[in-house]
Coordinates of N, CA, C and O and ligand atoms in Angstrom, one line a residue:
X12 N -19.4 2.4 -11.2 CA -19.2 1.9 -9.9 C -18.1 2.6 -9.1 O -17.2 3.2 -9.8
X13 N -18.1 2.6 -7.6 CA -17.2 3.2 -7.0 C -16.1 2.6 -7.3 O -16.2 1.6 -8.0
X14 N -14.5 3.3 -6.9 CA -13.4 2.8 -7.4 C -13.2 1.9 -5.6 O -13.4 2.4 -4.5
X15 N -12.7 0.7 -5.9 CA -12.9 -0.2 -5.0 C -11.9 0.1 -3.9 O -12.2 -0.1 -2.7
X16 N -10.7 0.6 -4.1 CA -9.6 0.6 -3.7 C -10.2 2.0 -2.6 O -10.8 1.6 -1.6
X17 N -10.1 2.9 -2.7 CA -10.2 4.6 -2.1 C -11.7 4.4 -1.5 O -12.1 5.2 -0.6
X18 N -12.8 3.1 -2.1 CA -14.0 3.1 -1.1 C -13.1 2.3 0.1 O -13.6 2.3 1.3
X19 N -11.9 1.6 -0.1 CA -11.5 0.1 0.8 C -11.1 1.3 2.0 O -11.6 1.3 3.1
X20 N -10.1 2.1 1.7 CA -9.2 2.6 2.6 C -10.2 3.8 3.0 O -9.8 4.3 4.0
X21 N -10.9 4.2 2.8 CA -11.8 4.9 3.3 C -12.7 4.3 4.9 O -13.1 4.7 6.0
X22 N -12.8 3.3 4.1 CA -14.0 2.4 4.9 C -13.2 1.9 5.8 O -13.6 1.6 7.0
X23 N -12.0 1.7 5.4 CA -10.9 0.7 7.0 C -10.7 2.0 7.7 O -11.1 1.9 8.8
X24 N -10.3 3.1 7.4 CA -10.2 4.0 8.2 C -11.4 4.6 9.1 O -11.3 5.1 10.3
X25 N -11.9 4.4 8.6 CA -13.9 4.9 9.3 C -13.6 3.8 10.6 O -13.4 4.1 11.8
X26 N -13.7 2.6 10.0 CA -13.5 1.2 10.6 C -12.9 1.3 12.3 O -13.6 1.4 13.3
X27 N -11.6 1.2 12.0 CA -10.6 1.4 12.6 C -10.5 2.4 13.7 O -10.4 2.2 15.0
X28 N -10.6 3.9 12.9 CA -10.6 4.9 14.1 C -11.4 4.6 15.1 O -11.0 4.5 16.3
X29 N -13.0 4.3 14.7 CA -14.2 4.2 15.5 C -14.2 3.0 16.5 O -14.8 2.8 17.5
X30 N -13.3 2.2 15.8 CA -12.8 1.2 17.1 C -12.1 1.0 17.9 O -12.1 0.2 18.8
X31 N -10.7 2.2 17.5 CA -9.6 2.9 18.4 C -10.4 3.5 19.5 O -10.0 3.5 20.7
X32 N -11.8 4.2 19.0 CA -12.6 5.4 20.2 C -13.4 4.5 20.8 O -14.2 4.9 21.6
X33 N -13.5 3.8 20.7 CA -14.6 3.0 21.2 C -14.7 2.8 22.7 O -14.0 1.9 23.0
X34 N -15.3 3.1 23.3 CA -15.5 2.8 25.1 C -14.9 1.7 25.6 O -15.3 0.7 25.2
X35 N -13.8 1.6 26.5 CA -13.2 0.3 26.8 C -14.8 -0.3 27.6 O -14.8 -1.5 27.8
X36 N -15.5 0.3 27.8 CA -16.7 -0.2 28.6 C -18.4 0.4 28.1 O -19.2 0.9 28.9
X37 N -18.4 0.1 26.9 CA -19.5 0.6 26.3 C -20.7 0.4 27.1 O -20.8 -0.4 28.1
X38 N -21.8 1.1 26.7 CA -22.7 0.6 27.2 C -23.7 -0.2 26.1 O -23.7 -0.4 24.9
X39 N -24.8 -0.7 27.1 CA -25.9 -2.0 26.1 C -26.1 -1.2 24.5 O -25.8 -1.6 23.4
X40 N -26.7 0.2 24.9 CA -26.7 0.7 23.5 C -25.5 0.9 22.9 O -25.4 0.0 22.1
X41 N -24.7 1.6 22.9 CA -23.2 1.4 22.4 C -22.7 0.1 21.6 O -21.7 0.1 20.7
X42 N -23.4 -1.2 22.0 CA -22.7 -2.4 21.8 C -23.2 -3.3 21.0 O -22.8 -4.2 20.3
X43 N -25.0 -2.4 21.1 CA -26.4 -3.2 20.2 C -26.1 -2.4 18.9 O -26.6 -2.9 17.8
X44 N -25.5 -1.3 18.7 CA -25.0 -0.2 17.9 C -24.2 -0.2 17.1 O -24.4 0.1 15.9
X45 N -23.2 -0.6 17.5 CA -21.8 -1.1 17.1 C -22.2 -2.6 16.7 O -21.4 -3.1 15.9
X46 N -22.7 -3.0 16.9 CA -23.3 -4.7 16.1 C -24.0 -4.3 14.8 O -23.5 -4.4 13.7
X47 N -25.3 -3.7 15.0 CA -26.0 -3.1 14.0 C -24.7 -2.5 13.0 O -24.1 -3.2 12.1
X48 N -24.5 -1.9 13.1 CA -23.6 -1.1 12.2 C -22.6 -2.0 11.6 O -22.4 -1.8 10.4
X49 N -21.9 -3.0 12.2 CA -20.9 -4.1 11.6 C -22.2 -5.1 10.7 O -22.0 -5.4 9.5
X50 N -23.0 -5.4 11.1 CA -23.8 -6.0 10.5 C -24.5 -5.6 9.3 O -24.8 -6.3 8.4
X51 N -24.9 -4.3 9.4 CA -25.7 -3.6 8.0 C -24.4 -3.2 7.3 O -24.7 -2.4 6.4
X52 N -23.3 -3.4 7.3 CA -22.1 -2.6 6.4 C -22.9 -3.6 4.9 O -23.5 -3.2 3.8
X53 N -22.4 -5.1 5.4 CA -22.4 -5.8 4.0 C -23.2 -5.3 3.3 O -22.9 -4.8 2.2
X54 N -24.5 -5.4 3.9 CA -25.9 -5.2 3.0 C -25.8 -4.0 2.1 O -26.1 -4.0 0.9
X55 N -25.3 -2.9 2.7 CA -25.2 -1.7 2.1 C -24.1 -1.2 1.1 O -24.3 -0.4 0.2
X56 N -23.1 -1.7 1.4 CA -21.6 -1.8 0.8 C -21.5 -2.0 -0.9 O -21.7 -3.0 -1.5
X57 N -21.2 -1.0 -1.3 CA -21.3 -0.7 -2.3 C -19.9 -1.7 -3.4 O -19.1 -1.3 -4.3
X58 N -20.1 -2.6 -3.0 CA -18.8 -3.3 -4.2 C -19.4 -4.8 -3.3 O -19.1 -5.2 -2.2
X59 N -20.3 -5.3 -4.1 CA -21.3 -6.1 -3.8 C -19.9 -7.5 -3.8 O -19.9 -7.6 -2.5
X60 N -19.1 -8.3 -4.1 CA -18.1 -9.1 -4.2 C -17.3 -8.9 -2.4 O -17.2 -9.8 -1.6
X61 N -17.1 -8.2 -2.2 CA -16.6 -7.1 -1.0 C -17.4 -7.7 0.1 O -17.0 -8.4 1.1
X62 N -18.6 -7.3 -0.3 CA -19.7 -7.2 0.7 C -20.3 -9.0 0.8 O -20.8 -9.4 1.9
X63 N -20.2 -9.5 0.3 CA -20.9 -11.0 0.4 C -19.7 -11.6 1.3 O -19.8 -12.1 2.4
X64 N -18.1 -11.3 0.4 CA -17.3 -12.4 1.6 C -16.9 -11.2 2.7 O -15.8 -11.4 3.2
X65 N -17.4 -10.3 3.1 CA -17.5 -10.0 5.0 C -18.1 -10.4 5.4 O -18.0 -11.0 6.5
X66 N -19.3 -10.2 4.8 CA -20.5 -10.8 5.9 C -20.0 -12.3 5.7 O -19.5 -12.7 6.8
X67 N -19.9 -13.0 5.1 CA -19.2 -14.7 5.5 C -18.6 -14.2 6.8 O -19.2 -14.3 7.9
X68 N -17.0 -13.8 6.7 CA -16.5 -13.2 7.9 C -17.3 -13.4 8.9 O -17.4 -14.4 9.6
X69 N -17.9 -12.4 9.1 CA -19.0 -11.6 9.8 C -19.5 -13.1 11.1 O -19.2 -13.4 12.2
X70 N -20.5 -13.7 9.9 CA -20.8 -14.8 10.4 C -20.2 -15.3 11.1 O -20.3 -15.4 12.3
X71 N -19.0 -16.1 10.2 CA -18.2 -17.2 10.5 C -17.3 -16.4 12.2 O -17.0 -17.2 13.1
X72 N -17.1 -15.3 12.2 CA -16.4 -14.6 13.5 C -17.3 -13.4 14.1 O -17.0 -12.2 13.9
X73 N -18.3 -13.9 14.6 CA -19.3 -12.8 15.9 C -18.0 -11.8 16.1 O -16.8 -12.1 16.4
X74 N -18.6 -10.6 15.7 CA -17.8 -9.1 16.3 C -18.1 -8.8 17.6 O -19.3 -8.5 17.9
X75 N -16.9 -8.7 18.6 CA -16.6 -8.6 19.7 C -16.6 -7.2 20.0 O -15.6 -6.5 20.1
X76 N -17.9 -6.7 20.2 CA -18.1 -5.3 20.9 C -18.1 -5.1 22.4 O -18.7 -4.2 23.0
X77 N -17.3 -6.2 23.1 CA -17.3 -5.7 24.7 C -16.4 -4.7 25.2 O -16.4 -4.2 26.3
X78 N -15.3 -4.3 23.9 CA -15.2 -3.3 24.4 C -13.9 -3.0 23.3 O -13.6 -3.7 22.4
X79 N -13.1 -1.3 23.9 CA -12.4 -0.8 22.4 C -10.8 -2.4 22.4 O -10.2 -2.6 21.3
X80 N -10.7 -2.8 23.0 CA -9.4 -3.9 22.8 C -10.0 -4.6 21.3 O -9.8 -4.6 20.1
X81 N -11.0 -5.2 22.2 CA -11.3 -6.2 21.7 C -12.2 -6.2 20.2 O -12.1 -7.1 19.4
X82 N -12.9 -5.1 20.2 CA -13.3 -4.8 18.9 C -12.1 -4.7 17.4 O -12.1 -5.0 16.3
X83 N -11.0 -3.9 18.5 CA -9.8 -3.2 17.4 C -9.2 -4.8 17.6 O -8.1 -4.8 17.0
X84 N -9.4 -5.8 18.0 CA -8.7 -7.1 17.4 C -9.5 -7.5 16.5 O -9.0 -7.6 15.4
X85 N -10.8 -7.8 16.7 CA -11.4 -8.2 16.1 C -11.3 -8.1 14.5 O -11.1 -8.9 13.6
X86 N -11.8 -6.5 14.6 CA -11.8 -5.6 13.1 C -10.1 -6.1 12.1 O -10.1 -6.2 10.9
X87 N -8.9 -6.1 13.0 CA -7.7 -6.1 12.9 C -7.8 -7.7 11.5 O -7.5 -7.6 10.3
X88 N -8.2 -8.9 12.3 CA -8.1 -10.0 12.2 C -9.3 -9.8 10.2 O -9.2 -9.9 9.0
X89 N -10.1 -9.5 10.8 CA -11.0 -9.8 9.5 C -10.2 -8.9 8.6 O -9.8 -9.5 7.5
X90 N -10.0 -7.4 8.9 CA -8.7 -6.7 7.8 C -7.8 -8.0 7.7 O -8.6 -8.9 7.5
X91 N -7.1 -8.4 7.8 CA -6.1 -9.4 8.1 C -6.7 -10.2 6.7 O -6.4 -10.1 5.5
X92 N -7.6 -11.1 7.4 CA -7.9 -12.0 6.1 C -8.3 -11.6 4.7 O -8.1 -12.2 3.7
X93 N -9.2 -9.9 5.2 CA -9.4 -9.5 3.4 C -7.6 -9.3 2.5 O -7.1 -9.7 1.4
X94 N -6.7 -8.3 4.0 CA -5.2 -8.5 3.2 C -4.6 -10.0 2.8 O -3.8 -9.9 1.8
X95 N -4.7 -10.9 3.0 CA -4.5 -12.0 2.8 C -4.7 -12.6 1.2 O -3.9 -13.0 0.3
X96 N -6.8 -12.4 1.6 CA -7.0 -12.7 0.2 C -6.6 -11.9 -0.9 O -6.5 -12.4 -2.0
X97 N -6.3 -10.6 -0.8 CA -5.4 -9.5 -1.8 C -4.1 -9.8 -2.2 O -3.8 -9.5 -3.3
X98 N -3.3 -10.6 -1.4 CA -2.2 -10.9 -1.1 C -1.6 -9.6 -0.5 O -0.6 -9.3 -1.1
X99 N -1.9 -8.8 0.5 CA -1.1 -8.0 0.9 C -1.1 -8.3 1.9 O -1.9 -9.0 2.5
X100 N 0.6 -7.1 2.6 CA 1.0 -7.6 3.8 C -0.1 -7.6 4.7 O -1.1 -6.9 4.4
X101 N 0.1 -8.6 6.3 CA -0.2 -8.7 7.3 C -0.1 -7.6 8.6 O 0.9 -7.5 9.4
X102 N -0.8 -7.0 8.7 CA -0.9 -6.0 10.0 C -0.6 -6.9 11.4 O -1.3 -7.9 11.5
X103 N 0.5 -6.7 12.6 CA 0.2 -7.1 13.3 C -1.1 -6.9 14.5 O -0.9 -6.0 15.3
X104 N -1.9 -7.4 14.6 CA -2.9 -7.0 15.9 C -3.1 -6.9 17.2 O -4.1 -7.3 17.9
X105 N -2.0 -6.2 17.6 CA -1.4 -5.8 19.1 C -2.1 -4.5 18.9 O -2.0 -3.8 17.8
X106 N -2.8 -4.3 20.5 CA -3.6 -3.2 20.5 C -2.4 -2.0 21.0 O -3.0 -0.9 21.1
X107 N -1.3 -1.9 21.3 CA -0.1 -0.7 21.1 C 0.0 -1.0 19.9 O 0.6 0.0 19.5
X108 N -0.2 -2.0 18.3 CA 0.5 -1.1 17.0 C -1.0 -0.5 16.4 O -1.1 0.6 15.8
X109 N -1.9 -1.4 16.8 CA -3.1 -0.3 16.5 C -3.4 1.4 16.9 O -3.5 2.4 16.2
X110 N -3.4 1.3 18.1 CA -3.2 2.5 18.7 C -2.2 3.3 18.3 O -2.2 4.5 18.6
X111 N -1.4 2.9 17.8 CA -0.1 3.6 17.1 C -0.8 4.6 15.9 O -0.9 5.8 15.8
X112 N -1.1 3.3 14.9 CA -1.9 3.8 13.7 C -3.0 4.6 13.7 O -3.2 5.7 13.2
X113 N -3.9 3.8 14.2 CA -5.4 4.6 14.5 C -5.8 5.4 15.3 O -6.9 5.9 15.3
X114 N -4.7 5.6 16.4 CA -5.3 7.0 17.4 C -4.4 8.1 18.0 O -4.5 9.3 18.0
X115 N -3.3 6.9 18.3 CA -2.1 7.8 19.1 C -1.1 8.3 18.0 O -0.6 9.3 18.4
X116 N -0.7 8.0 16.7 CA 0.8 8.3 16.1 C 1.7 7.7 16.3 O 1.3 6.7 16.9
X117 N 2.9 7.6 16.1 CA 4.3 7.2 16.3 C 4.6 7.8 17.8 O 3.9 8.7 18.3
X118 N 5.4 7.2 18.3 CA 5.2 7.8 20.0 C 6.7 9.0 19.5 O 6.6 9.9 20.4
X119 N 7.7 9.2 18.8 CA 8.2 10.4 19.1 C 8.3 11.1 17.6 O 8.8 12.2 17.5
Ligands
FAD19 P1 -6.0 -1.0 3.1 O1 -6.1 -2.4 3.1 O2 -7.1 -0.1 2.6 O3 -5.5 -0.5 4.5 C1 -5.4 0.9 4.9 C2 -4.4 1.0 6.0 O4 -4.8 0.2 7.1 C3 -3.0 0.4 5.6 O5 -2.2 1.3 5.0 C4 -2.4 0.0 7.0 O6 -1.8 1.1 7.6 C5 -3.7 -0.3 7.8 N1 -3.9 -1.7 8.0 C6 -3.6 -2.7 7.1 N2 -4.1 -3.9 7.6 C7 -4.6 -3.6 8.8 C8 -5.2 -4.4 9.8 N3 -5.3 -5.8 9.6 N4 -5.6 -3.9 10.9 C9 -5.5 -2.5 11.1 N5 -5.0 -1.7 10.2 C10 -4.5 -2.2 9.0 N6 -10.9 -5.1 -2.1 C11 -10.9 -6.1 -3.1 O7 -10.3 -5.9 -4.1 N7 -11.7 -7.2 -2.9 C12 -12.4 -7.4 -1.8 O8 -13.1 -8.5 -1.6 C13 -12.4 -6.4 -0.8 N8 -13.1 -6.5 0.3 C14 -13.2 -5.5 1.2 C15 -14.0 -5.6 2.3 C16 -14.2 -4.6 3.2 C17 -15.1 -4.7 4.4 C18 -13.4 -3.4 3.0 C19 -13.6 -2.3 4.0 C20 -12.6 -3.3 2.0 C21 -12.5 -4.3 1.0 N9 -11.6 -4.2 -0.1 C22 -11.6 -5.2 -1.0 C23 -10.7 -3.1 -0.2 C24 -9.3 -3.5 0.3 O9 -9.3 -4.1 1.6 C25 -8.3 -2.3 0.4 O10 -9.0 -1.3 1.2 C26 -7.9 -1.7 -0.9 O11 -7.3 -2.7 -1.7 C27 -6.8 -0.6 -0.7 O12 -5.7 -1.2 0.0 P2 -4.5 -0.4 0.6 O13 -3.3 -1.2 0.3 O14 -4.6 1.0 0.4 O15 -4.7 -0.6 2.2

């Protein structure tokens, strides 16, 4: 089986950047797209434990594709709860420390 850890940070990174890029103003396809894709992760997601409590997530918090803010809170908050259940630290979910991390860098 994949090593769970290096599929995790792989997959937050994929995650994350693509929600740093994401259109502050997507369009219908862009949004039906970005749902599909948050939605088929679990099914597909190869560390099947992983994959059953997101999609709970999933459920329990409709992913907010109206646009890149709100997605990168979104994604932020569910990262959040899997660090939680790991017991690791808490990311704050302000779209300047995301942007920090996932698109822009440290500003100097
Ligand atoms: P990661 O958690 O991989 O984070 C990578 C980087 O993202 C961090 O270094 C930090 O800079 C940044 N970051 C941290 N938190 C946030 C946040 N909230 N928002 C934005 N950026 C942030 N592992 C398990 O053992 N059990 C599970 O049930 C499990 N479920 C998972 C479900 C999903 C959908 C995914 C993608 C991964 C899951 N993992 C699970 C893997 C786990 O989340 C970690 O990826 C893995 O343990 C490696 O952790 P890490 O400390 O390298 O940092």
């Amino acid at each position: 089986p994949p090593d769970v850890e290096i599929l995790g940070r792989a997959t937050w990174t994929f995650l994350h950047t693509t929600a740093a890029y994401y259109p502050e103003r997507p369009t219908v396809t862009q949004r039906a797209n970005m749902l599909s894709l948050l939605r088929a992760l679990p099914t597909l997601y190869p560390c099947a434990h992983c994959a059953s409590d997101f999609d709970e997530r999933v459920r329990a918090h409709p992913p907010d594709v109206s646009g890149r803010s709100g997605l990168s809170k979104w994604l932020c908050e569910r990262h959040n709860e899997v660090n939680e259940k790991l017991g690791k630290e808490r990311f704050e979910c302000a779209v300047g420390k995301l942007d920090e991390r996932w698109k822009d860098g440290p500003s100097d």
